[in-house]
Coordinates of C-alpha atoms in Angstrom, one line a residue:
X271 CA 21.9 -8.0 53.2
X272 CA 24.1 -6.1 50.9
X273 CA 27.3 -6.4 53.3
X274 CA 28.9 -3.7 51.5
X275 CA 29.8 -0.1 52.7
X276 CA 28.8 2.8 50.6
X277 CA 30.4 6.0 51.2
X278 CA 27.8 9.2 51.4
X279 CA 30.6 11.8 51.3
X280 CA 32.4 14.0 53.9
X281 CA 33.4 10.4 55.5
X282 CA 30.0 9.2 56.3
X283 CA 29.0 5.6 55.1
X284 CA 26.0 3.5 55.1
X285 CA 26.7 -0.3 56.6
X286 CA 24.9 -3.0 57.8
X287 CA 24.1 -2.5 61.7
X288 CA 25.8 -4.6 63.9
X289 CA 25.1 -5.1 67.7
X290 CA 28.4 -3.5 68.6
X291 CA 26.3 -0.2 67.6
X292 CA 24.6 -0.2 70.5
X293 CA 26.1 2.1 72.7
X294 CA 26.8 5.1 69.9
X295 CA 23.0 4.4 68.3
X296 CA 22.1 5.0 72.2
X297 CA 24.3 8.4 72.5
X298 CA 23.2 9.7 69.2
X299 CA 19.4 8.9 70.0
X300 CA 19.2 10.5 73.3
X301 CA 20.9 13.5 71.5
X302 CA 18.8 13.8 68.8
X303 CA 15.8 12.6 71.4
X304 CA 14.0 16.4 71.3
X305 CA 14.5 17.4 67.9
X306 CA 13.3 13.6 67.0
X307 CA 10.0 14.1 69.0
X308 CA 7.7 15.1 66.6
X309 CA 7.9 12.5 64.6
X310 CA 8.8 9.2 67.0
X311 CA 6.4 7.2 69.0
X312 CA 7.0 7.7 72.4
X313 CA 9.7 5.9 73.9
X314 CA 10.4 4.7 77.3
X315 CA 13.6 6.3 79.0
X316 CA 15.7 2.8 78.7
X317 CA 15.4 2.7 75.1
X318 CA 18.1 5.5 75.0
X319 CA 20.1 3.3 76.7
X320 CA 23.1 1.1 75.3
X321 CA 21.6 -1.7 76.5
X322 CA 18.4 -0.5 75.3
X323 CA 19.4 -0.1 72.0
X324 CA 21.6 -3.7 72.2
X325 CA 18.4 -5.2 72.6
X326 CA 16.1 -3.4 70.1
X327 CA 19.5 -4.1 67.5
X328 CA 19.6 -8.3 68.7
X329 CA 15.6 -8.1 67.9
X330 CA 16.3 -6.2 64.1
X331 CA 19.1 -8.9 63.1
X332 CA 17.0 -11.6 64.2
X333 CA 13.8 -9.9 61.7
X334 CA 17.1 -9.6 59.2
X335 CA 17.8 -13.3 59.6
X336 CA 14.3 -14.2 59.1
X337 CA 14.1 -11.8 55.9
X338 CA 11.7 -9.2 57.6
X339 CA 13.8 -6.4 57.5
X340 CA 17.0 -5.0 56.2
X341 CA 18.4 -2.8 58.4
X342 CA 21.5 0.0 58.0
X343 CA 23.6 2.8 60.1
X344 CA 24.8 6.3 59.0
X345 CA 28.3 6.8 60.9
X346 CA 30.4 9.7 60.3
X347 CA 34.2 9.3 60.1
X348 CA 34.7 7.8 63.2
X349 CA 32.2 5.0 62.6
X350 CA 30.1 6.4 64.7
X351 CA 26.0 5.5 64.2
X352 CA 25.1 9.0 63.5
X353 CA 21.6 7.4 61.8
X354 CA 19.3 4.6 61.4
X355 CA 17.9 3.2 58.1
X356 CA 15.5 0.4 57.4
X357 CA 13.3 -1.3 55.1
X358 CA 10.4 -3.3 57.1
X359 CA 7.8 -5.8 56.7
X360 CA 9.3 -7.1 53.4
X361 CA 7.0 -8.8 51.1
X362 CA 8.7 -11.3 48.8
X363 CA 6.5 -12.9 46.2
X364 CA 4.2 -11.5 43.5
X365 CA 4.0 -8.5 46.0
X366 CA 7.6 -7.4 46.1
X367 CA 7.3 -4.5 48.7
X368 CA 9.2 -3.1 51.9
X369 CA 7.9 -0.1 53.6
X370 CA 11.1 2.2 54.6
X371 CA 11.8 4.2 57.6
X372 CA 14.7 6.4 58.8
X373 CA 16.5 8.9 60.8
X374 CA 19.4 11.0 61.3
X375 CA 20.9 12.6 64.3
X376 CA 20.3 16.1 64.9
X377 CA 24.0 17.2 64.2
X378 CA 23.6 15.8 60.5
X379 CA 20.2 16.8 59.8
X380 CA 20.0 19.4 56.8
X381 CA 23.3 18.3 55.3
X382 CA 21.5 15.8 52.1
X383 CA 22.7 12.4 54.0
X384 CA 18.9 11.3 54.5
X385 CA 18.9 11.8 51.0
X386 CA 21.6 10.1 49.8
X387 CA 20.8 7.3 52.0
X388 CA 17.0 7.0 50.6
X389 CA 18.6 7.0 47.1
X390 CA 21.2 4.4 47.5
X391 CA 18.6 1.9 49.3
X392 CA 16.2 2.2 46.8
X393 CA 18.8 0.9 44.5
X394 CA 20.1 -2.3 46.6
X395 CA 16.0 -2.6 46.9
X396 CA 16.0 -2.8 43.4
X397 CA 18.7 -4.3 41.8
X398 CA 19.7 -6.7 44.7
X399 CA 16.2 -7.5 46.8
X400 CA 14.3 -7.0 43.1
X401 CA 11.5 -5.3 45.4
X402 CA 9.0 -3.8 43.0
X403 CA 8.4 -0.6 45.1
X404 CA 9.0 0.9 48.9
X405 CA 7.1 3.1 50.7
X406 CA 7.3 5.4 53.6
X407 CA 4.9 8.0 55.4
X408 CA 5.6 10.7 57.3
X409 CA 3.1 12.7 59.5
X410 CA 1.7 15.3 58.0
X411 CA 3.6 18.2 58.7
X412 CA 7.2 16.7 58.5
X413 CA 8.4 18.6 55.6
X414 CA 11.9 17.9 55.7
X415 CA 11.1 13.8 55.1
X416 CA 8.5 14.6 52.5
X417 CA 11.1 16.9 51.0
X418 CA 13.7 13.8 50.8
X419 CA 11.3 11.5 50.0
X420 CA 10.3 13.5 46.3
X421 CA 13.9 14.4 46.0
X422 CA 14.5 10.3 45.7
X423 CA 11.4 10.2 43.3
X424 CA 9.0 9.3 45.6
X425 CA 5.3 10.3 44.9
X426 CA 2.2 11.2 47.2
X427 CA -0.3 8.3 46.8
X428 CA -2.8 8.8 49.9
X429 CA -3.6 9.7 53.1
X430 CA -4.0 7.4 56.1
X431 CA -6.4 9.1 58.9
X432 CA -4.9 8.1 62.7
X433 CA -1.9 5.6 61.1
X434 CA 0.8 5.7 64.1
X435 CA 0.9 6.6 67.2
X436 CA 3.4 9.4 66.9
X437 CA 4.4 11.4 70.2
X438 CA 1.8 10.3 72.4
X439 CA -1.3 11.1 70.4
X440 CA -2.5 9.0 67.1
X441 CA -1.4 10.8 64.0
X442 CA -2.6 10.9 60.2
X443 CA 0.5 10.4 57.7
X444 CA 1.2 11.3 54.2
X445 CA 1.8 7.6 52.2
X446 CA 4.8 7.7 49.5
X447 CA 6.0 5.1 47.1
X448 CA 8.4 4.8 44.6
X449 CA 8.0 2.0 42.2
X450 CA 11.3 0.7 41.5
X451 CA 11.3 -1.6 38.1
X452 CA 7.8 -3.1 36.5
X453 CA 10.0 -5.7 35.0
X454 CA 8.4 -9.6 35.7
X455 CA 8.7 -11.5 38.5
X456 CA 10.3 -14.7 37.6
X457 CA 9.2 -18.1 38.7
X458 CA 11.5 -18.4 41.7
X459 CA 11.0 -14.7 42.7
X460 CA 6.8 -15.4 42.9
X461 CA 7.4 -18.5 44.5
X462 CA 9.4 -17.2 47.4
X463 CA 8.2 -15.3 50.5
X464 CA 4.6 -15.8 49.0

């Protein structure tokens, strides 16, 4: 994972997660829990926890470690985890994909951070991972995502009836990608994570 911290603006920065943001992923979460509702699976009260979130974080670094995922926190000035970024289920190989999926705490929603975020990803995706293209769906009426998603050059390429189980009820999403480079795939690039 890129160890590096990118700077957003007004003090907020992008990082690599770390276990120690447990406890301020935890109060930002249960914050943000209502307005996030729409668009989260449910979620059982101790996953707002600190210790809740210590152990969803020990189970992302291990994915991380094992090249599944490469996971990211907003914080604001304080470095405080104000937001959660991924990309999942990388694909290595001729395939070269990672699906992407974020969120940011009610406080900084509406501000362009999501945006940024998406934007500077996609670039470690492509010029450091060499991923091919990333995806992301939203359900169907989450504007504000789709909005950020064809801001960062993201396109519409199908619909996928009953895809998530989104606030208690299976929901249809909108499926984005944006294809990063078509540039070849060299030898040791195919050959790993086939």
């Amino acid at each position: 994972m890129s160890n590096d911290t990118h700077h957003l603006g007004s003090g907020v920065r992008l990082r690599p997660v770390n276990v120690a943001d447990a406890g301020p992923l935890a109060e930002s979460m249960t914050r943000s829990r209502a307005y996030m509702k729409p668009w989260e699976p449910a979620r059982p009260d101790s996953f707002y926890t600190e210790e809740g979130q210590r152990e969803r974080l020990e189970g992302l670094l291990a994915d991380y470690a094992a090249g599944r995922v490469m996971p990211w926190v907003l914080c604001d000035a304080q470095d405080r985890a104000i937001g959660g970024f991924n990309l999942n289920a990388m694909v290595l190989g001729p395939f070269r994909s990672a699906t992407l999926g974020y969120w940011v705490d009610v406080d900084y929603a509406g501000r362009g951070l999501a945006t940024a975020a998406v934007r500077l990803i996609c670039e470690i995706a492509r010029d450091e991972l060499r991923l091919h293209r990333v995806e992301a769906g939203t359900v169907l009426d989450n504007t504000a995502s789709q909005r950020v998603l064809a801001k960062c050059g993201f396109e519409e390429f199908g619909l996928a009836p009953r895809y998530l189980h989104i606030n208690g009820e299976w929901r249809d999403h909108r499926l984005f990608q944006r294809i990063l480079h078509d540039g070849p795939v060299t030898g040791a690039e195919a050959e790993s994570g086939a």
